PDB file of C-alpha atoms in Angstrom:
ATOM      1  CA  MET I  21     -52.876  63.356   3.000  1.00 78.00           C
ATOM      2  CA  ARG I  22     -54.545  62.152   5.875  1.00 82.00           C
ATOM      3  CA  GLU I  23     -54.688  58.304   5.219  1.00 89.00           C
ATOM      4  CA  VAL I  24     -52.693  55.542   4.145  1.00 87.00           C
ATOM      5  CA  VAL I  25     -54.187  52.021   3.527  1.00 85.00           C
ATOM      6  CA  LEU I  26     -51.411  49.207   2.961  1.00 81.00           C
ATOM      7  CA  VAL I  27     -52.564  46.285   1.029  1.00 77.00           C
ATOM      8  CA  GLY I  28     -50.664  43.019   2.059  1.00 69.00           C
ATOM      9  CA  ALA I  29     -48.487  44.933   4.529  1.00 60.00           C
ATOM     10  CA  PRO I  30     -46.083  43.133   6.859  1.00 57.00           C
ATOM     11  CA  LYS I  31     -47.324  42.500  10.226  1.00 53.00           C
ATOM     12  CA  GLY I  32     -47.160  45.587  12.517  1.00 54.00           C
ATOM     13  CA  ALA I  33     -47.288  47.894   9.836  1.00 53.00           C
ATOM     14  CA  GLY I  34     -50.668  49.406  10.730  1.00 50.00           C
ATOM     15  CA  GLY I  35     -53.596  47.821  12.144  1.00 48.00           C
ATOM     16  CA  ALA I  36     -57.318  47.060  12.163  1.00 45.00           C
ATOM     17  CA  ASP I  37     -57.684  50.118  14.654  1.00 47.00           C
ATOM     18  CA  GLY I  38     -55.114  52.201  12.710  1.00 49.00           C
ATOM     19  CA  GLY I  39     -51.908  53.604  13.492  1.00 49.00           C
ATOM     20  CA  ALA I  40     -50.343  57.176  13.255  1.00 49.00           C
ATOM     21  CA  ALA I  41     -47.223  57.627  11.267  1.00 60.00           C
ATOM     22  CA  ARG I  42     -47.241  61.443  12.046  1.00 72.00           C
ATOM     23  CA  PRO I  43     -50.113  63.714  13.742  1.00 78.00           C
ATOM     24  CA  GLY I  44     -53.031  63.656  11.465  1.00 77.00           C
ATOM     25  CA  LEU I  45     -51.939  60.743   9.178  1.00 84.00           C
ATOM     26  CA  THR I  46     -53.682  57.196   9.844  1.00 85.00           C
ATOM     27  CA  VAL I  47     -51.980  54.012   8.554  1.00 83.00           C
ATOM     28  CA  ARG I  48     -54.117  51.009   8.225  1.00 81.00           C
ATOM     29  CA  SER I  49     -53.254  47.289   6.866  1.00 80.00           C
ATOM     30  CA  VAL I  50     -55.487  45.223   4.780  1.00 78.00           C
ATOM     31  CA  GLY I  51     -54.845  41.676   4.819  1.00 68.00           C
ATOM     32  CA  ALA I  52     -52.224  39.783   3.106  1.00 63.00           C
ATOM     33  CA  TRP I  53     -51.939  39.917  -0.966  1.00 55.00           C
ATOM     34  CA  ASP I  54     -52.640  36.509  -2.467  1.00 54.00           C
ATOM     35  CA  PHE I  55     -50.915  37.050  -5.906  1.00 52.00           C
ATOM     36  CA  GLU I  56     -53.025  33.732  -7.176  1.00 49.00           C
ATOM     37  CA  LYS I  57     -56.237  34.813  -5.882  1.00 44.00           C
ATOM     38  CA  GLY I  58     -55.927  38.642  -5.593  1.00 48.00           C
ATOM     39  CA  ASP I  59     -59.019  40.558  -4.551  1.00 53.00           C
ATOM     40  CA  THR I  60     -57.083  42.409  -1.725  1.00 59.00           C
ATOM     41  CA  PRO I  61     -56.383  45.594  -3.663  1.00 67.00           C
ATOM     42  CA  HIS I  62     -60.167  46.130  -4.146  1.00 71.00           C
ATOM     43  CA  ALA I  63     -60.532  45.737  -0.496  1.00 74.00           C
ATOM     44  CA  GLY I  64     -58.015  48.400   0.006  1.00 79.00           C
ATOM     45  CA  LEU I  65     -60.033  50.768  -2.327  1.00 81.00           C
ATOM     46  CA  LEU I  66     -63.166  49.997  -0.500  1.00 80.00           C
ATOM     47  CA  ALA I  67     -61.407  50.767   2.852  1.00 83.00           C
ATOM     48  CA  ALA I  68     -60.114  54.247   1.846  1.00 86.00           C
ATOM     49  CA  THR I  69     -62.582  57.022   3.164  1.00 86.00           C
ATOM     50  CA  GLY I  70     -61.013  59.983   1.521  1.00 86.00           C
ATOM     51  CA  ASP I  71     -62.780  61.860  -1.014  1.00 90.00           C
ATOM     52  CA  LEU I  72     -59.758  61.351  -3.521  1.00 92.00           C
ATOM     53  CA  ILE I  73     -57.916  58.087  -3.762  1.00 91.00           C
ATOM     54  CA  VAL I  74     -54.270  57.593  -4.969  1.00 92.00           C
ATOM     55  CA  LEU I  75     -53.525  54.192  -6.182  1.00 89.00           C
ATOM     56  CA  MET I  76     -49.680  53.309  -6.327  1.00 87.00           C
ATOM     57  CA  ASN I  77     -47.301  50.535  -5.452  1.00 83.00           C
ATOM     58  CA  ALA I  78     -45.452  50.326  -2.250  1.00 79.00           C
ATOM     59  CA  ASP I  79     -42.328  48.532  -3.493  1.00 81.00           C
ATOM     60  CA  GLY I  80     -40.578  52.044  -3.848  1.00 84.00           C
ATOM     61  CA  SER I  81     -40.947  52.067  -7.824  1.00 87.00           C
ATOM     62  CA  MET I  82     -43.574  54.954  -7.395  1.00 90.00           C
ATOM     63  CA  SER I  83     -42.563  58.172  -5.699  1.00 92.00           C
ATOM     64  CA  PRO I  84     -45.299  59.777  -3.154  1.00 92.00           C
ATOM     65  CA  HIS I  85     -43.591  63.150  -4.016  1.00 94.00           C
ATOM     66  CA  GLU I  86     -45.592  63.034  -7.547  1.00 96.00           C
ATOM     67  CA  ILE I  87     -49.015  62.816  -5.740  1.00 95.00           C
ATOM     68  CA  PRO I  88     -49.740  66.526  -5.675  1.00 95.00           C
ATOM     69  CA  HIS I  89     -49.241  66.659  -9.390  1.00 95.00           C
ATOM     70  CA  PHE I  90     -52.003  63.996  -9.816  1.00 96.00           C
ATOM     71  CA  LEU I  91     -54.345  65.707  -7.207  1.00 95.00           C
ATOM     72  CA  HIS I  92     -53.869  69.184  -9.163  1.00 96.00           C
ATOM     73  CA  TYR I  93     -55.513  67.373 -12.157  1.00 96.00           C
ATOM     74  CA  LEU I  94     -58.443  66.008  -9.930  1.00 95.00           C
ATOM     75  CA  GLU I  95     -58.897  69.341  -8.398  1.00 95.00           C
ATOM     76  CA  ASN I  96     -59.314  71.039 -11.713  1.00 95.00           C
ATOM     77  CA  GLY I  97     -62.001  68.960 -13.334  1.00 93.00           C
ATOM     78  CA  TYR I  98     -60.387  65.729 -14.284  1.00 94.00           C
ATOM     79  CA  ASP I  99     -62.086  62.445 -12.744  1.00 93.00           C
ATOM     80  CA  PHE I 100     -59.234  59.963 -13.431  1.00 93.00           C
ATOM     81  CA  VAL I 101     -55.565  60.880 -13.555  1.00 95.00           C
ATOM     82  CA  LYS I 102     -52.956  58.142 -14.427  1.00 94.00           C
ATOM     83  CA  GLY I 103     -49.198  58.195 -14.396  1.00 94.00           C
ATOM     84  CA  SER I 104     -47.567  57.783 -17.665  1.00 94.00           C
ATOM     85  CA  ARG I 105     -44.029  56.829 -18.010  1.00 91.00           C
ATOM     86  CA  PHE I 106     -43.748  57.785 -21.482  1.00 90.00           C
ATOM     87  CA  ILE I 107     -44.465  61.200 -21.980  1.00 92.00           C
ATOM     88  CA  ALA I 108     -42.103  64.125 -21.315  1.00 92.00           C
ATOM     89  CA  GLY I 109     -40.841  64.170 -17.698  1.00 91.00           C
ATOM     90  CA  GLY I 110     -41.582  60.488 -17.188  1.00 92.00           C
ATOM     91  CA  ASP I 111     -39.078  57.661 -17.344  1.00 89.00           C
ATOM     92  CA  VAL I 112     -39.129  53.793 -16.635  1.00 85.00           C
ATOM     93  CA  ALA I 113     -36.394  52.204 -14.599  1.00 73.00           C
ATOM     94  CA  ALA I 114     -35.741  49.231 -16.771  1.00 70.00           C
ATOM     95  CA  SER I 115     -37.763  47.705 -19.641  1.00 70.00           C
ATOM     96  CA  SER I 116     -36.571  44.767 -22.146  1.00 73.00           C
ATOM     97  CA  LEU I 117     -36.985  45.085 -25.873  1.00 79.00           C
ATOM     98  CA  ALA I 118     -39.743  42.438 -25.742  1.00 80.00           C
ATOM     99  CA  ARG I 119     -41.506  44.291 -23.195  1.00 78.00           C
ATOM    100  CA  ARG I 120     -41.342  47.793 -25.006  1.00 81.00           C
ATOM    101  CA  LEU I 121     -42.388  46.137 -28.295  1.00 85.00           C
ATOM    102  CA  GLY I 122     -45.383  44.452 -26.391  1.00 84.00           C
ATOM    103  CA  HIS I 123     -46.469  47.461 -24.880  1.00 82.00           C
ATOM    104  CA  ARG I 124     -46.554  49.353 -28.345  1.00 87.00           C
ATOM    105  CA  ALA I 125     -48.395  46.773 -29.722  1.00 87.00           C
ATOM    106  CA  LEU I 126     -51.010  46.743 -26.783  1.00 85.00           C
ATOM    107  CA  LEU I 127     -51.390  50.419 -27.026  1.00 85.00           C
ATOM    108  CA  ARG I 128     -52.230  49.969 -30.862  1.00 87.00           C
ATOM    109  CA  VAL I 129     -54.958  47.588 -30.077  1.00 86.00           C
ATOM    110  CA  ALA I 130     -56.386  49.743 -27.131  1.00 84.00           C
ATOM    111  CA  ARG I 131     -56.337  52.932 -29.528  1.00 84.00           C
ATOM    112  CA  ARG I 132     -58.533  50.957 -31.938  1.00 84.00           C
ATOM    113  CA  LEU I 133     -60.762  49.490 -29.503  1.00 83.00           C
ATOM    114  CA  TYR I 134     -61.282  52.544 -27.145  1.00 80.00           C
ATOM    115  CA  GLY I 135     -60.408  55.404 -29.860  1.00 79.00           C
ATOM    116  CA  GLN I 136     -57.982  57.009 -27.377  1.00 78.00           C
ATOM    117  CA  ARG I 137     -54.691  58.408 -27.388  1.00 82.00           C
ATOM    118  CA  LEU I 138     -53.109  57.397 -24.048  1.00 87.00           C
ATOM    119  CA  THR I 139     -49.367  56.507 -23.953  1.00 91.00           C
ATOM    120  CA  ASP I 140     -48.999  54.207 -20.989  1.00 88.00           C
ATOM    121  CA  LEU I 141     -51.663  51.589 -20.694  1.00 80.00           C
ATOM    122  CA  TRP I 142     -51.311  49.541 -17.435  1.00 76.00           C
ATOM    123  CA  TYR I 143     -49.017  51.644 -15.279  1.00 84.00           C
ATOM    124  CA  GLY I 144     -51.023  51.385 -11.920  1.00 83.00           C
ATOM    125  CA  PHE I 145     -50.020  54.931 -10.346  1.00 91.00           C
ATOM    126  CA  CYS I 146     -53.235  56.598 -10.695  1.00 92.00           C
ATOM    127  CA  ALA I 147     -55.847  58.724  -8.727  1.00 93.00           C
ATOM    128  CA  PHE I 148     -59.566  59.316  -8.819  1.00 92.00           C
ATOM    129  CA  ARG I 149     -62.472  60.315  -6.815  1.00 90.00           C
ATOM    130  CA  ARG I 150     -63.848  58.164  -4.195  1.00 88.00           C
ATOM    131  CA  SER I 151     -67.333  57.956  -5.682  1.00 85.00           C
ATOM    132  CA  PHE I 152     -66.034  56.315  -8.692  1.00 85.00           C
ATOM    133  CA  VAL I 153     -64.984  53.206  -6.876  1.00 83.00           C
ATOM    134  CA  ASP I 154     -68.357  51.449  -7.420  1.00 78.00           C
ATOM    135  CA  LEU I 155     -68.565  52.731 -10.927  1.00 76.00           C
ATOM    136  CA  LEU I 156     -65.204  51.402 -11.996  1.00 73.00           C
ATOM    137  CA  ASP I 157     -66.550  47.982 -10.973  1.00 68.00           C
ATOM    138  CA  LEU I 158     -62.983  46.507 -10.689  1.00 67.00           C
ATOM    139  CA  ARG I 159     -62.506  42.703 -10.890  1.00 64.00           C
ATOM    140  CA  GLU I 160     -58.752  42.210 -11.779  1.00 55.00           C
ATOM    141  CA  ASP I 161     -56.083  42.279  -9.238  1.00 56.00           C
ATOM    142  CA  GLY I 162     -52.963  41.078 -11.206  1.00 60.00           C
ATOM    143  CA  VAL I 163     -50.966  43.269 -13.892  1.00 58.00           C
ATOM    144  CA  GLU I 164     -54.440  43.694 -15.617  1.00 65.00           C
ATOM    145  CA  LEU I 165     -55.498  46.085 -12.847  1.00 73.00           C
ATOM    146  CA  GLY I 166     -54.117  49.189 -14.599  1.00 73.00           C
ATOM    147  CA  ALA I 167     -55.359  48.234 -17.812  1.00 76.00           C
ATOM    148  CA  GLU I 168     -58.719  47.682 -16.396  1.00 79.00           C
ATOM    149  CA  LEU I 169     -59.041  50.812 -14.568  1.00 81.00           C
ATOM    150  CA  VAL I 170     -58.243  52.863 -17.889  1.00 83.00           C
ATOM    151  CA  ALA I 171     -60.684  50.638 -19.851  1.00 81.00           C
ATOM    152  CA  HIS I 172     -63.542  51.442 -17.345  1.00 81.00           C
ATOM    153  CA  ALA I 173     -62.924  54.949 -17.137  1.00 84.00           C
ATOM    154  CA  LEU I 174     -62.969  55.479 -20.964  1.00 81.00           C
ATOM    155  CA  HIS I 175     -65.938  53.384 -21.135  1.00 78.00           C
ATOM    156  CA  TYR I 176     -68.039  55.420 -18.608  1.00 80.00           C
ATOM    157  CA  GLY I 177     -66.673  58.552 -20.292  1.00 82.00           C
ATOM    158  CA  LEU I 178     -64.527  59.839 -17.267  1.00 88.00           C
ATOM    159  CA  ARG I 179     -62.411  62.734 -18.058  1.00 91.00           C
ATOM    160  CA  VAL I 180     -58.816  61.332 -17.951  1.00 92.00           C
ATOM    161  CA  ALA I 181     -55.557  63.057 -18.002  1.00 94.00           C
ATOM    162  CA  GLU I 182     -52.070  61.542 -18.150  1.00 95.00           C
ATOM    163  CA  VAL I 183     -49.292  63.115 -16.209  1.00 96.00           C
ATOM    164  CA  PRO I 184     -45.380  62.075 -16.206  1.00 96.00           C
ATOM    165  CA  SER I 185     -44.319  59.578 -13.821  1.00 95.00           C
ATOM    166  CA  ARG I 186     -40.777  58.067 -13.256  1.00 93.00           C
ATOM    167  CA  GLU I 187     -40.639  54.450 -12.375  1.00 89.00           C
ATOM    168  CA  LEU I 188     -37.876  54.018 -10.032  1.00 88.00           C
ATOM    169  CA  PRO I 189     -36.144  50.640  -9.373  1.00 84.00           C
ATOM    170  CA  CYS I 190     -37.931  48.320  -7.007  1.00 79.00           C
ATOM    171  CA  ARG I 191     -36.578  48.408  -3.677  1.00 77.00           C
ATOM    172  CA  HIS I 192     -38.764  46.035  -1.764  1.00 67.00           C
ATOM    173  CA  GLY I 193     -39.985  42.724  -3.010  1.00 60.00           C
ATOM    174  CA  ALA I 194     -39.190  40.637  -6.187  1.00 57.00           C
ATOM    175  CA  SER I 195     -40.557  41.745  -9.330  1.00 57.00           C
ATOM    176  CA  ARG I 196     -43.499  39.095 -10.561  1.00 59.00           C
ATOM    177  CA  LEU I 197     -43.402  40.641 -14.141  1.00 60.00           C
ATOM    178  CA  ARG I 198     -43.816  38.117 -17.103  1.00 66.00           C
ATOM    179  CA  THR I 199     -43.607  39.553 -20.479  1.00 69.00           C
ATOM    180  CA  VAL I 200     -45.901  36.972 -22.407  1.00 73.00           C
ATOM    181  CA  ARG I 201     -48.089  36.045 -19.534  1.00 72.00           C
ATOM    182  CA  ASP I 202     -48.687  39.716 -18.503  1.00 74.00           C
ATOM    183  CA  GLY I 203     -49.228  40.785 -22.249  1.00 76.00           C
ATOM    184  CA  ALA I 204     -51.923  37.874 -23.084  1.00 81.00           C
ATOM    185  CA  ARG I 205     -53.790  38.681 -19.512  1.00 77.00           C
ATOM    186  CA  ILE I 206     -53.795  42.382 -20.587  1.00 78.00           C
ATOM    187  CA  LEU I 207     -54.967  41.700 -24.002  1.00 82.00           C
ATOM    188  CA  GLY I 208     -57.608  39.608 -22.653  1.00 79.00           C
ATOM    189  CA  THR I 209     -58.743  42.539 -20.428  1.00 77.00           C
ATOM    190  CA  LEU I 210     -59.035  44.995 -23.255  1.00 80.00           C
ATOM    191  CA  LEU I 211     -61.014  42.573 -25.405  1.00 81.00           C
ATOM    192  CA  ASP I 212     -63.384  41.765 -22.430  1.00 78.00           C
ATOM    193  CA  GLU I 213     -63.920  45.477 -21.634  1.00 73.00           C
ATOM    194  CA  ARG I 214     -64.262  46.860 -25.100  1.00 73.00           C
ATOM    195  CA  PRO I 215     -67.132  48.932 -26.330  1.00 67.00           C
ATOM    196  CA  HIS I 216     -69.615  47.048 -28.362  1.00 57.00           C
ATOM    197  CA  ASN I 217     -68.595  48.869 -31.550  1.00 49.00           C
ATOM    198  CA  ALA I 218     -64.907  48.539 -31.085  1.00 47.00           C
ATOM    199  CA  LEU I 219     -64.512  45.504 -33.009  1.00 44.00           C
ATOM    200  CA  SER I 220     -65.817  47.293 -36.161  1.00 45.00           C
ATOM    201  CA  ARG I 221     -63.128  49.937 -35.680  1.00 41.00           C
ATOM    202  CA  LEU I 222     -60.515  47.182 -35.236  1.00 44.00           C
ATOM    203  CA  ALA I 223     -61.295  45.851 -38.594  1.00 51.00           C
ATOM    204  CA  HIS I 224     -60.794  48.910 -40.598  1.00 48.00           C
ATOM    205  CA  GLY I 225     -57.158  49.024 -42.194  1.00 47.00           C
ATOM    206  CA  PRO I 226     -53.895  49.006 -40.208  1.00 44.00           C
ATOM    207  CA  PHE I 227     -53.323  49.759 -36.682  1.00 40.00           C
ATOM    208  CA  ARG I 228     -53.154  53.797 -36.530  1.00 40.00           C
ATOM    209  CA  GLY I 229     -54.023  56.057 -33.851  1.00 42.00           C
ATOM    210  CA  PRO I 230     -56.951  58.418 -34.600  1.00 42.00           C
ATOM    211  CA  SER I 231     -56.118  61.238 -36.484  1.00 41.00           C
ATOM    212  CA  SER I 232     -55.869  64.660 -34.693  1.00 37.00           C
TER     213      SER I 232
END
């Protein structure tokens, strides 16, 4: 790791000219994150200069110790690697029954729309190549960002891998998650980004994942 770009960081946690947390590591901050308007995370991605980019929360809920696992898959032929809290080795800090049921419902929709078998739709811990930033054509900055990343990666035929990730209790800042609002926004993103033939698949029978 040679560069960290902080989005919405407190004043003094990096600067326009960059600061060094340790020899060989440059830390820069990009603006203040407006949770209503968004668009700062995109600026952060565009500001990154490395060949491989890892996107993660800085609230303590995602561990940087997992980054080598993500990079391993990128270095072995995968284009887009995302964390999953719901495969062996993964874990979620706290999730209400309504949120778990909503996640399962959205997964079923995504499987019908995109014909994939991913297990964690909107978890934002992911890694990809710098060359794919423009291809991913991101527009969302809220809770939909994780779903949009996955939808675009699948749409453009990127080779996607899931790796186990443990979501830890948030240590910095207040949670802004809202089950109904977030679910509706993610569903809207899935429908907006769907492949052209997805609705015909959605219309055939009950929701079931593709047979293996």
